[in-house]
Coordinates of C-alpha atoms in Angstrom, one line a residue:
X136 CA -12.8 -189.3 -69.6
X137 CA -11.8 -189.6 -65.9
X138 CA -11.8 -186.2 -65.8
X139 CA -15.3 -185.7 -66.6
X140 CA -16.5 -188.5 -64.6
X141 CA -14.6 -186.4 -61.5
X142 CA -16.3 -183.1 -62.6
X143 CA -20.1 -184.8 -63.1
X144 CA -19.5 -186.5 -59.4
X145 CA -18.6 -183.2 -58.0
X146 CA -21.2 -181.8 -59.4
X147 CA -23.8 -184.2 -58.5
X148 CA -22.3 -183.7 -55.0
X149 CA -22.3 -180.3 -55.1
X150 CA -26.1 -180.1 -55.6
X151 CA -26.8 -182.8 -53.5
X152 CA -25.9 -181.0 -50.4
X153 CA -27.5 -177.9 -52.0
X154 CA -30.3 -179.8 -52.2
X155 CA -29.9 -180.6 -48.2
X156 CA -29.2 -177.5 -47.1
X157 CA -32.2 -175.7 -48.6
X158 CA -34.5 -179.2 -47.2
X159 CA -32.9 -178.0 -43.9
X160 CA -34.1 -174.6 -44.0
X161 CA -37.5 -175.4 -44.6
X162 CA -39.6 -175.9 -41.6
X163 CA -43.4 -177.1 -41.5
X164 CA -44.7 -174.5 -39.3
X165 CA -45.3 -170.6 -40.6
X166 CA -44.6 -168.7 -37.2
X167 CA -43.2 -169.5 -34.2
X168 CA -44.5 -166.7 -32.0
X169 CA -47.9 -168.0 -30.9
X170 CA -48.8 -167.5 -27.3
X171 CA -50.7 -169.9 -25.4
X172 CA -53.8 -171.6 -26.5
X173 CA -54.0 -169.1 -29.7
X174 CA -56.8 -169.7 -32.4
X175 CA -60.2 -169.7 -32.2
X176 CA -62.7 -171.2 -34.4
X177 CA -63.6 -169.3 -37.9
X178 CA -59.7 -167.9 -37.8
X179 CA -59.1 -168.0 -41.7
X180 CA -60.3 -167.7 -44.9
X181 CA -59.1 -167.7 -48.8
X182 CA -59.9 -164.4 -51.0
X183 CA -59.0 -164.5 -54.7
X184 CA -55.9 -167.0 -54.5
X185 CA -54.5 -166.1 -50.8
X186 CA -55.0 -167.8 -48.1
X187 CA -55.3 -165.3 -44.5
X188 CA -54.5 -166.6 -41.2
X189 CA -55.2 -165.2 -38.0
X190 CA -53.9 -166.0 -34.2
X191 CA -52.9 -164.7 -30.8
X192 CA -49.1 -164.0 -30.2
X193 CA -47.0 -161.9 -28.1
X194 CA -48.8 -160.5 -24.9
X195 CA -52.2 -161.7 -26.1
X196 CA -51.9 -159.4 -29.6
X197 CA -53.7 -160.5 -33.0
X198 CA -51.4 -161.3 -35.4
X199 CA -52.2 -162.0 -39.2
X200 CA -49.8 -163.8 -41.9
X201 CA -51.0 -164.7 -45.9
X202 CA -49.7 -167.4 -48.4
X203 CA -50.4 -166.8 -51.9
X204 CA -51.0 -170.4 -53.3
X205 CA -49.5 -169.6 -57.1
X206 CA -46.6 -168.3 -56.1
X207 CA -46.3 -170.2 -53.1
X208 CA -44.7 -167.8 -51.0
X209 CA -45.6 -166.0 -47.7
X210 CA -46.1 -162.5 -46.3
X211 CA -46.2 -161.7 -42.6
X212 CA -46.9 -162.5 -39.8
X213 CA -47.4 -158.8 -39.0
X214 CA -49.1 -157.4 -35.4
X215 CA -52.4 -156.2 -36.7
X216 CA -53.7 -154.8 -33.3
X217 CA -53.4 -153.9 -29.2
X218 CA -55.4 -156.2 -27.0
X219 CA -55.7 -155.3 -23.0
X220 CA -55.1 -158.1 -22.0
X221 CA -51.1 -159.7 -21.8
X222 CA -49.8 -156.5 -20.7
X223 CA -49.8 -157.9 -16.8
X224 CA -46.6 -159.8 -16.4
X225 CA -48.6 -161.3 -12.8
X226 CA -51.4 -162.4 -14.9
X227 CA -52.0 -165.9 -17.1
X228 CA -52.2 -166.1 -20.5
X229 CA -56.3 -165.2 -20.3
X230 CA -56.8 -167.3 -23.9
X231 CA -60.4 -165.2 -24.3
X232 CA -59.7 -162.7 -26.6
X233 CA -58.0 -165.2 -29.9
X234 CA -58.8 -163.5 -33.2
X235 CA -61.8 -164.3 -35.3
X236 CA -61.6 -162.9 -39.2
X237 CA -63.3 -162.6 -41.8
X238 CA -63.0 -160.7 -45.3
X239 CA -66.2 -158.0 -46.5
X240 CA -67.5 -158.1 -50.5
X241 CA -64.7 -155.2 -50.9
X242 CA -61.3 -156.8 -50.0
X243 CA -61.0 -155.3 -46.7
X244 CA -60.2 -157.9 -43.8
X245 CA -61.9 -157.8 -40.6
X246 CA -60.4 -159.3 -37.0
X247 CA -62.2 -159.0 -33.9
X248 CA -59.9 -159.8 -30.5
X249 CA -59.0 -158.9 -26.8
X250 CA -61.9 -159.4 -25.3
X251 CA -63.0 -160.9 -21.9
X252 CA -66.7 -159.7 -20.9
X253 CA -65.0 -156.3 -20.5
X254 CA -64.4 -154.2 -17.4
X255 CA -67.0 -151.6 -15.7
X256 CA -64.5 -148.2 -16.4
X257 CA -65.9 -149.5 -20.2
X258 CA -69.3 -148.4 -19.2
X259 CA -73.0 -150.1 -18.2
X260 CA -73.6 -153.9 -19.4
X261 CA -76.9 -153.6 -19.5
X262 CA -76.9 -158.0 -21.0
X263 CA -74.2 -159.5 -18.7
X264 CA -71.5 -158.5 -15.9
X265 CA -67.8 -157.9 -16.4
X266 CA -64.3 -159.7 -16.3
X267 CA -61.3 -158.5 -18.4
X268 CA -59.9 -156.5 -21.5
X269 CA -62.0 -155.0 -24.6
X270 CA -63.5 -156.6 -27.2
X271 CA -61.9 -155.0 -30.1
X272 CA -62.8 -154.8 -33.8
X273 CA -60.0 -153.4 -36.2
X274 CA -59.8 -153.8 -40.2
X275 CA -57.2 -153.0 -42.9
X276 CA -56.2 -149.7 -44.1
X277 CA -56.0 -151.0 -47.4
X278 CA -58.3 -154.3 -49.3
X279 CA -56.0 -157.3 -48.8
X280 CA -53.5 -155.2 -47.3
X281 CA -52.0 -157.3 -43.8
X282 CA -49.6 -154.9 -43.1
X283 CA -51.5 -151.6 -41.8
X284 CA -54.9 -151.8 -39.6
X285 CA -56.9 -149.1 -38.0
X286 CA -59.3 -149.8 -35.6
X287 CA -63.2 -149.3 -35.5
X288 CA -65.3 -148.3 -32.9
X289 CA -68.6 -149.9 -33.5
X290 CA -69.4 -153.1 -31.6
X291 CA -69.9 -153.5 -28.0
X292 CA -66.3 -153.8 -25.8
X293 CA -68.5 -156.3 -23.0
X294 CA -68.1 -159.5 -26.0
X295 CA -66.1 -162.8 -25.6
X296 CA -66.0 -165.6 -27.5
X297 CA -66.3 -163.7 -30.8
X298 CA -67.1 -165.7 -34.0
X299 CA -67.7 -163.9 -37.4
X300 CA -70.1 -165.4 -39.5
X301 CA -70.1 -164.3 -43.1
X302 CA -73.5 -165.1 -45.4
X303 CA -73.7 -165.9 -49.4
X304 CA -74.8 -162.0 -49.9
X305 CA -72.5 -160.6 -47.9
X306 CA -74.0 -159.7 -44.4
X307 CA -71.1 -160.0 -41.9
X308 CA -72.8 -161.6 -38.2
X309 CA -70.8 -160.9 -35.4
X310 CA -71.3 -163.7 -32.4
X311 CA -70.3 -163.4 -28.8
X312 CA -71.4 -163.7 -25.2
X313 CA -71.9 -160.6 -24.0
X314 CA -70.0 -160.3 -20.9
X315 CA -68.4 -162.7 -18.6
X316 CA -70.8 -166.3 -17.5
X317 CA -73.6 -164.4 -15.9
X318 CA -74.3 -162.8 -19.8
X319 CA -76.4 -163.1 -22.8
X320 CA -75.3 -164.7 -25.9
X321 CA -76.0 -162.1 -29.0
X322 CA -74.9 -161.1 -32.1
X323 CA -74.7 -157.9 -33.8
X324 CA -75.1 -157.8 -37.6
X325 CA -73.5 -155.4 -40.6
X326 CA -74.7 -155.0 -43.9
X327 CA -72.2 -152.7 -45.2
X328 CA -68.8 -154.7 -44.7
X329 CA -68.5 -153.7 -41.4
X330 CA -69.1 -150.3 -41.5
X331 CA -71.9 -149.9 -39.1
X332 CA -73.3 -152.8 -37.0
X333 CA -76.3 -153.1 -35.9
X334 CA -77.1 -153.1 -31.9
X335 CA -76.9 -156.6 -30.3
X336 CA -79.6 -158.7 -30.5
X337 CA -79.7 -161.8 -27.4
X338 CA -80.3 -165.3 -28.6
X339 CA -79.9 -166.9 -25.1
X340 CA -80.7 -165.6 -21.9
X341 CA -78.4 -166.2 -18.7
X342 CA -80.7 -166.0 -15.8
X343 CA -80.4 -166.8 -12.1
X344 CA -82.0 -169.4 -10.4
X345 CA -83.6 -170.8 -7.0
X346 CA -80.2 -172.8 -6.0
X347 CA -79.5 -174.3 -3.2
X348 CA -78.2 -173.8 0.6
X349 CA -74.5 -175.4 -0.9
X350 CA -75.0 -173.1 -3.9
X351 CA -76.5 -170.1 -3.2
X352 CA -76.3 -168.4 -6.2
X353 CA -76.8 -170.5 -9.8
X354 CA -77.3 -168.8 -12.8
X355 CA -77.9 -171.0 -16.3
X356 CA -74.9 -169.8 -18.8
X357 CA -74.2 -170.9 -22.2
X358 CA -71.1 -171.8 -24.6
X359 CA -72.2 -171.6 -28.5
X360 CA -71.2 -172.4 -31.3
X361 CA -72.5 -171.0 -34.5
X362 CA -71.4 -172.5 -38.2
X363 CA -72.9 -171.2 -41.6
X364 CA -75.8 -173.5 -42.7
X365 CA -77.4 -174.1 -45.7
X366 CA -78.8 -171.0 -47.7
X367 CA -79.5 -168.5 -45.3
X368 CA -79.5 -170.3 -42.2
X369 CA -76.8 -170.0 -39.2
X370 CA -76.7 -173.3 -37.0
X371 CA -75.9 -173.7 -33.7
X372 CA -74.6 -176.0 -30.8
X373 CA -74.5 -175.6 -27.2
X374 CA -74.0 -176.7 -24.1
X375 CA -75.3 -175.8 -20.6
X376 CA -73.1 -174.2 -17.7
X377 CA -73.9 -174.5 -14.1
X378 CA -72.5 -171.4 -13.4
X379 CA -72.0 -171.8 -9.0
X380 CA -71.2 -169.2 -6.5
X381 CA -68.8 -168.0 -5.0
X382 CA -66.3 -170.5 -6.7
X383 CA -66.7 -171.1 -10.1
X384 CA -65.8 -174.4 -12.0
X385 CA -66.4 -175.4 -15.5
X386 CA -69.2 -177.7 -14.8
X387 CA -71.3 -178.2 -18.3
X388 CA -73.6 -180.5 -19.5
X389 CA -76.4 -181.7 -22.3
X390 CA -75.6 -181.1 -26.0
X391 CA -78.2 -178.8 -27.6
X392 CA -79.0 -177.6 -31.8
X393 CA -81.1 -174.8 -33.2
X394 CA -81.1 -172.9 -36.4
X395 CA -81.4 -169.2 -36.9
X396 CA -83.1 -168.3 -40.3
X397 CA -81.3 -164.7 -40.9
X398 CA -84.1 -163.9 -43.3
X399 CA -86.9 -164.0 -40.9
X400 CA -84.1 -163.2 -37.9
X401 CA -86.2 -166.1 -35.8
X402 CA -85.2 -169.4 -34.2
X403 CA -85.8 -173.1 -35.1
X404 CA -85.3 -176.2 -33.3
X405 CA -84.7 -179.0 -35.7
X406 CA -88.6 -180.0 -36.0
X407 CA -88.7 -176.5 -38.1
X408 CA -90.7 -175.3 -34.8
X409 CA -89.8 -171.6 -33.7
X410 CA -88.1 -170.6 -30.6
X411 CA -88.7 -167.5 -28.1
X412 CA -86.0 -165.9 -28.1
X413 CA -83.5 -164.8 -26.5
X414 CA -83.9 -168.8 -25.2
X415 CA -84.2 -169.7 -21.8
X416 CA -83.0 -173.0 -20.1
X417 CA -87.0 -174.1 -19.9
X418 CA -87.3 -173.4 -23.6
X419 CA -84.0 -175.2 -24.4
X420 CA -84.6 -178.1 -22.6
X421 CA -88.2 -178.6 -24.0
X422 CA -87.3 -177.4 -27.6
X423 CA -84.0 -178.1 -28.0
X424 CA -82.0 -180.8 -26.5
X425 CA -80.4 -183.2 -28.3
X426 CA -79.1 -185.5 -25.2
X427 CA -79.2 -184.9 -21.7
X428 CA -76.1 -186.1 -20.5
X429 CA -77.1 -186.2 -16.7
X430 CA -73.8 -186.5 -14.0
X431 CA -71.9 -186.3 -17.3
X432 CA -69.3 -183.2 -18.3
X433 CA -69.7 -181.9 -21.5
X434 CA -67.2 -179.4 -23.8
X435 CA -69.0 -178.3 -27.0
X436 CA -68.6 -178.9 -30.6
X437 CA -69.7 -178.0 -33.9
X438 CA -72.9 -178.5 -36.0
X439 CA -72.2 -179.4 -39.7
X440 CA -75.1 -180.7 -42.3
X441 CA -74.9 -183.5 -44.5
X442 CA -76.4 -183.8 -48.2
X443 CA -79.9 -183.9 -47.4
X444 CA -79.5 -181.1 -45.0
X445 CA -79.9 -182.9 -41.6
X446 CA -77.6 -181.6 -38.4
X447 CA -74.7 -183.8 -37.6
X448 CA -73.2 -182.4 -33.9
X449 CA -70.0 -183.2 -31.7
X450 CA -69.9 -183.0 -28.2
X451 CA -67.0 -184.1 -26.0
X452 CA -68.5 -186.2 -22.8
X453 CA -66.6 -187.4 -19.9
X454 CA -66.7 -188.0 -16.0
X455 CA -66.4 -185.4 -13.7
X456 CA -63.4 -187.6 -11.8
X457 CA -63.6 -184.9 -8.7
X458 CA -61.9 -182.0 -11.6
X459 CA -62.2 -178.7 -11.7
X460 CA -63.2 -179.2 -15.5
X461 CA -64.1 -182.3 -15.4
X462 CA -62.2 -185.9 -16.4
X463 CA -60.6 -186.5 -20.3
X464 CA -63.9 -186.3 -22.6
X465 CA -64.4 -188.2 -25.6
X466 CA -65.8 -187.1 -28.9
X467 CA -69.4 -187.9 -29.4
X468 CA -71.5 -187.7 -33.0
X469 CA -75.1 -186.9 -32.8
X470 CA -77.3 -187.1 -36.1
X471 CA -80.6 -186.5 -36.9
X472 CA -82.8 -189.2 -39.2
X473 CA -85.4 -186.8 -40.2
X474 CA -87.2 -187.7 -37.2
X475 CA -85.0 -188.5 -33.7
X476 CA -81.5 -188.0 -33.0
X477 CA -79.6 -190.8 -33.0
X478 CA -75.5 -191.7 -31.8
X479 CA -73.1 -194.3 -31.0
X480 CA -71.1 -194.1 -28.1
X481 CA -68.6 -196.9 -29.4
X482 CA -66.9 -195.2 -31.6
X483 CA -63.6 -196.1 -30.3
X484 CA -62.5 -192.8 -31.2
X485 CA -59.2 -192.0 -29.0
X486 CA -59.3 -189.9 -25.5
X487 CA -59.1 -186.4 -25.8
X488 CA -59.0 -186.0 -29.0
X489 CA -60.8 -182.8 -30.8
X490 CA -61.2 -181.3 -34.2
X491 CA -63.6 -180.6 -37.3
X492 CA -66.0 -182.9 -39.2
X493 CA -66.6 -182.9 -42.8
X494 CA -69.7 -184.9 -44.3
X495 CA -69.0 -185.3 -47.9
X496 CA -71.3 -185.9 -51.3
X497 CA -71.3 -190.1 -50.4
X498 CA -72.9 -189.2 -47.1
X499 CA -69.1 -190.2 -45.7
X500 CA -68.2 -188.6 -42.2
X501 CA -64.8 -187.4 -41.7
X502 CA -63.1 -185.9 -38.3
X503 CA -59.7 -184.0 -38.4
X504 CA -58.4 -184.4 -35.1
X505 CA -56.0 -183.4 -32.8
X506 CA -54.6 -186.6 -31.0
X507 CA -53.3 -186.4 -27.7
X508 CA -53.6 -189.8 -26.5
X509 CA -50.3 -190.9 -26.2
X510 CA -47.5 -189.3 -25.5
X511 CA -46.5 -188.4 -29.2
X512 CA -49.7 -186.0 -30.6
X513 CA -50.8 -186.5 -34.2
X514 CA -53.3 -184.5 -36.7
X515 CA -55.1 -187.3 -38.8
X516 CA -58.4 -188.0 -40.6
X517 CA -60.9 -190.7 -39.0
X518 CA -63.4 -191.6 -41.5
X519 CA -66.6 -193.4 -40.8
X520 CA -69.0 -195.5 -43.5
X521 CA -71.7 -196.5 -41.3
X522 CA -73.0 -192.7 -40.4
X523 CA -70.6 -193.0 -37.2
X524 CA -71.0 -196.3 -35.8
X525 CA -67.1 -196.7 -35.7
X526 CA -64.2 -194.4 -37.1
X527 CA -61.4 -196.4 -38.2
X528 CA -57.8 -193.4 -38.0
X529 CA -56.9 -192.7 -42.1
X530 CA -54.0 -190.2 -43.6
X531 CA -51.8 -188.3 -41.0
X532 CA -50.9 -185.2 -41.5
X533 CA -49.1 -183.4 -38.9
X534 CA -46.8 -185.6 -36.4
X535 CA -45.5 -184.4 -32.8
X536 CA -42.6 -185.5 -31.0
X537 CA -43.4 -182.8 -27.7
X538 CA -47.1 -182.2 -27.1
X539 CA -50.7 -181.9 -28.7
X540 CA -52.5 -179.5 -31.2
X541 CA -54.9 -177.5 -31.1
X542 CA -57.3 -176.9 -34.2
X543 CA -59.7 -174.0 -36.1
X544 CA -62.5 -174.7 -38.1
X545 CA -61.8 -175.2 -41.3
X546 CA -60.8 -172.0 -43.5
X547 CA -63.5 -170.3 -45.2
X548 CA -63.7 -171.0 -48.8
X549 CA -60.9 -173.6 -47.9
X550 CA -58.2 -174.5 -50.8
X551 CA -56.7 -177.5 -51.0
X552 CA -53.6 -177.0 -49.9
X553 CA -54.3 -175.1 -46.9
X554 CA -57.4 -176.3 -44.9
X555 CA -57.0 -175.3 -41.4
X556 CA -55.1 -173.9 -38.6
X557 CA -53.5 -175.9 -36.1
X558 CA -51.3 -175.0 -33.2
X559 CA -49.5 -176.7 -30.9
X560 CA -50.1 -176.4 -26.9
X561 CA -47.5 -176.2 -24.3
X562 CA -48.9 -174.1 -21.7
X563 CA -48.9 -170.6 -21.3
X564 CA -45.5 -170.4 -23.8
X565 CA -44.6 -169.3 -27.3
X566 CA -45.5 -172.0 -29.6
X567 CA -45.6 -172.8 -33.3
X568 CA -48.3 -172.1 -35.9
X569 CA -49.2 -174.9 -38.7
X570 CA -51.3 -174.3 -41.9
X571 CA -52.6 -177.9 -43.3
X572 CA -54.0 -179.1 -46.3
X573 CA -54.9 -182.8 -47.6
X574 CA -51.0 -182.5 -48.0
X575 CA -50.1 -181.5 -44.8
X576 CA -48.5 -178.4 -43.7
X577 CA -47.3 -175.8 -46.5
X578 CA -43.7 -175.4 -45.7
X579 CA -41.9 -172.0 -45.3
X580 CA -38.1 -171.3 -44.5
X581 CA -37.1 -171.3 -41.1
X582 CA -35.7 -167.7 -41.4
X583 CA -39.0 -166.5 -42.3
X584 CA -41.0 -168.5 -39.8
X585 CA -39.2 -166.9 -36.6
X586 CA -39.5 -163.7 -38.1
X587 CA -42.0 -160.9 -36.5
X588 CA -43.2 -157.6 -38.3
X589 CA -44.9 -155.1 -35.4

């Protein structure tokens, strides 16, 4: 009897540390070879069962990785293309050209990257001037195939800032400011998965105007943000640059909404009144604005609807505090009643901190953020009851002992398990890339994590 008890210990024992050893090889983050600040917005989506995942690693590349939620297991990250950009070892990590993807009625997956406004050797920008790199569109060799990639030569190289868009029946819209601050926002459109796009199409107008003898030259420029909407609509937020010469800053203010009915391919402010496009800082002012922030700095959010189909934006507002960019900014949440816009700017919602929203069926708002308020960063819901009066902090997610996080939108077509992208931000260094759902991150082995495919 001794005997057994000695063998069923050991045993115990035995898988007890086997136990530990495989908890130790598990790590929380999918990849390790991130480089800089390295997703963009609509960076993901989930086709049939797999969740795809798209971000910028060694010298400024795309990179894509896939976990298949049955069998839990993952596949990648593999290089999927060549950006322009990262090649100069003199240079900073230029951030611009992060991969946006998106997946066509066929299978095949689509990444756009690399690009920077382009450079003049590309050829005449007839909607903007230039910068840096190509604006690059490459899709798989094979449907749901990560592993090869070909590239396609059929959208303008001058784009920056690229968001795809995807609608219910299948018409893929391509977003972007064409060129660098002194540009057009426009979008070019595909009705065949991506086979052919259509030419761009300006929705805001950069112009120059009168400035002053301090500023000689100001042109209006634009940062946009554009988020499916309901039906056939694509909504948008925005923000207004002061773009000064010679020295530019990133001085940005007022928080602005439209919608763009792809139907009728026209504009609407949220009184359902149309816009002249492309819009100009006169027509978006008048038409437009949500809050005119004044001496205020603003960074631009997203636009999300609730259940009756009325806009709720973020904006992130702050001092100037004698910056280049501007003082910490705060998160603010505008709504519209039917008939005004409306916000509270006591939310008490922490310093810094950015993310997603989510209104659900009870009308309940919910931000994902990315802490940074203390020293010790944190991905957690905040969850307001009173239509954003006050946020009161709800389930963590994703701890840090080193730095902050930066987040996507949330993954088209989103499961569960794996709602978003989140990486962390050191600088211009390698980092780690996260894949969170109402869980928190999907674990993979640490082997696999710090592996690279080219």
């Amino acid at each position: 009897m001794k005997d057994i008890k000695c063998l069923v210990f050991s045993t115990l024992m035995l898988l007890s540390l086997v136990g530990f050893a495989q908890n130790r090889s598990k790590v929380d983050y999918f990849a390790s070879n991130a480089l800089g600040n390295p997703v963009t917005g609509n960076a993901g989506e989930c086709y049939n069962g797999v969740t795809y995942v798209s971000y910028q690693g060694p010298l400024e590349d795309p990179y894509v990785a896939a976990y298949h939620h049955k069998t839990k297991t993952w596949v990648g990250p593999f290089k999927a293309g060549t950006s322009l950009m990262g090649k100069n070892k003199s240079r900073r990590t230029d951030n611009h050209g992060k991969p946006t993807l998106v997946i066509d009625s066929k299978g095949y997956i689509h990444i756009v990257f690399g690009g920077h406004s382009g450079t003049p050797d590309l050829g005449e920008n007839p909607l903007g001037n230039y910068h840096y790199g190509k604006q690059i569109h490459i899709v798989t060799k094979n449907p749901l195939d990560i592993s090869s990639w070909q590239e396609v030569d059929n959208i303008s190289p001058f784009g920056t800032y690229s968001q795809f868009i995807k609608m219910d029946k299948g018409d893929l819209y391509l977003f972007y400011r064409h060129g660098a601050h002194r540009s057009n926002w426009v979008y070019q459109l595909s009705k065949d998965d991506g086979l052919t796009f259509s030419d761009p199409v300006s929705i805001i107008k950069t112009k120059q105007t009168t400035g002053t003898k301090e500023n000689p030259v100001i042109c209006d420029s634009w940062y946009l943000h554009f988020s499916k909407g309901k039906n056939n609509d694509i909504i948008a937020t925005y923000n207004y640059h002061v773009c000064k010469g010679p020295h530019h800053d990133g001085e940005r203010h007022n928080v602005y909404y439209m919608r763009f009915d792809t139907n009728r391919n026209e504009c609407y402010n949220v009184r359902n009144q149309k816009l002249i496009l492309p819009v100009t800082k006169e027509e978006a002012d008048t038409m437009t604005l949500i809050k005119n922030t004044e001496e205020r700095w603003t960074h631009n959010g997203i636009a999300r609807l609730d259940k009756f189909g009325n806009p709720h934006v973020t904006s992130y507002e702050g001092d100037y505090e004698d910056k280049k960019h501007g003082g910490i900014k705060t998160l603010q949440h505008y709504y519209w009643t039917g008939q005004e816009w409306k916000s509270n700017n006591k939310t008490r919602l922490p310093e810094g901190a950015r993310g997603e929203m989510l209104i659900n069926s009870n009308n309940q708002i919910k931000l994902l953020l990315g802490d940074t308020s203390r020293k010790k960063g944190d991905v957690a819901w905040w969850v307001s009851d009173d239509n954003g009066n006050s946020f009161k902090k709800d389930k963590v997610l994703l701890k840090s002992k080193k730095g902050k996080f930066l987040l996507s939108n949330f993954i088209r077509n989103a499961h569960p398990d794996a709602k978003i992208i989140v990486a962390e931000k050191k600088g211009n260094q390698f980092v780690k890339m996260y894949l969170l759902g109402d869980n928190g991150p999907i674990y993979r082995s640490k082997k696999e994590s710090e592996a690279v495919k080219e």
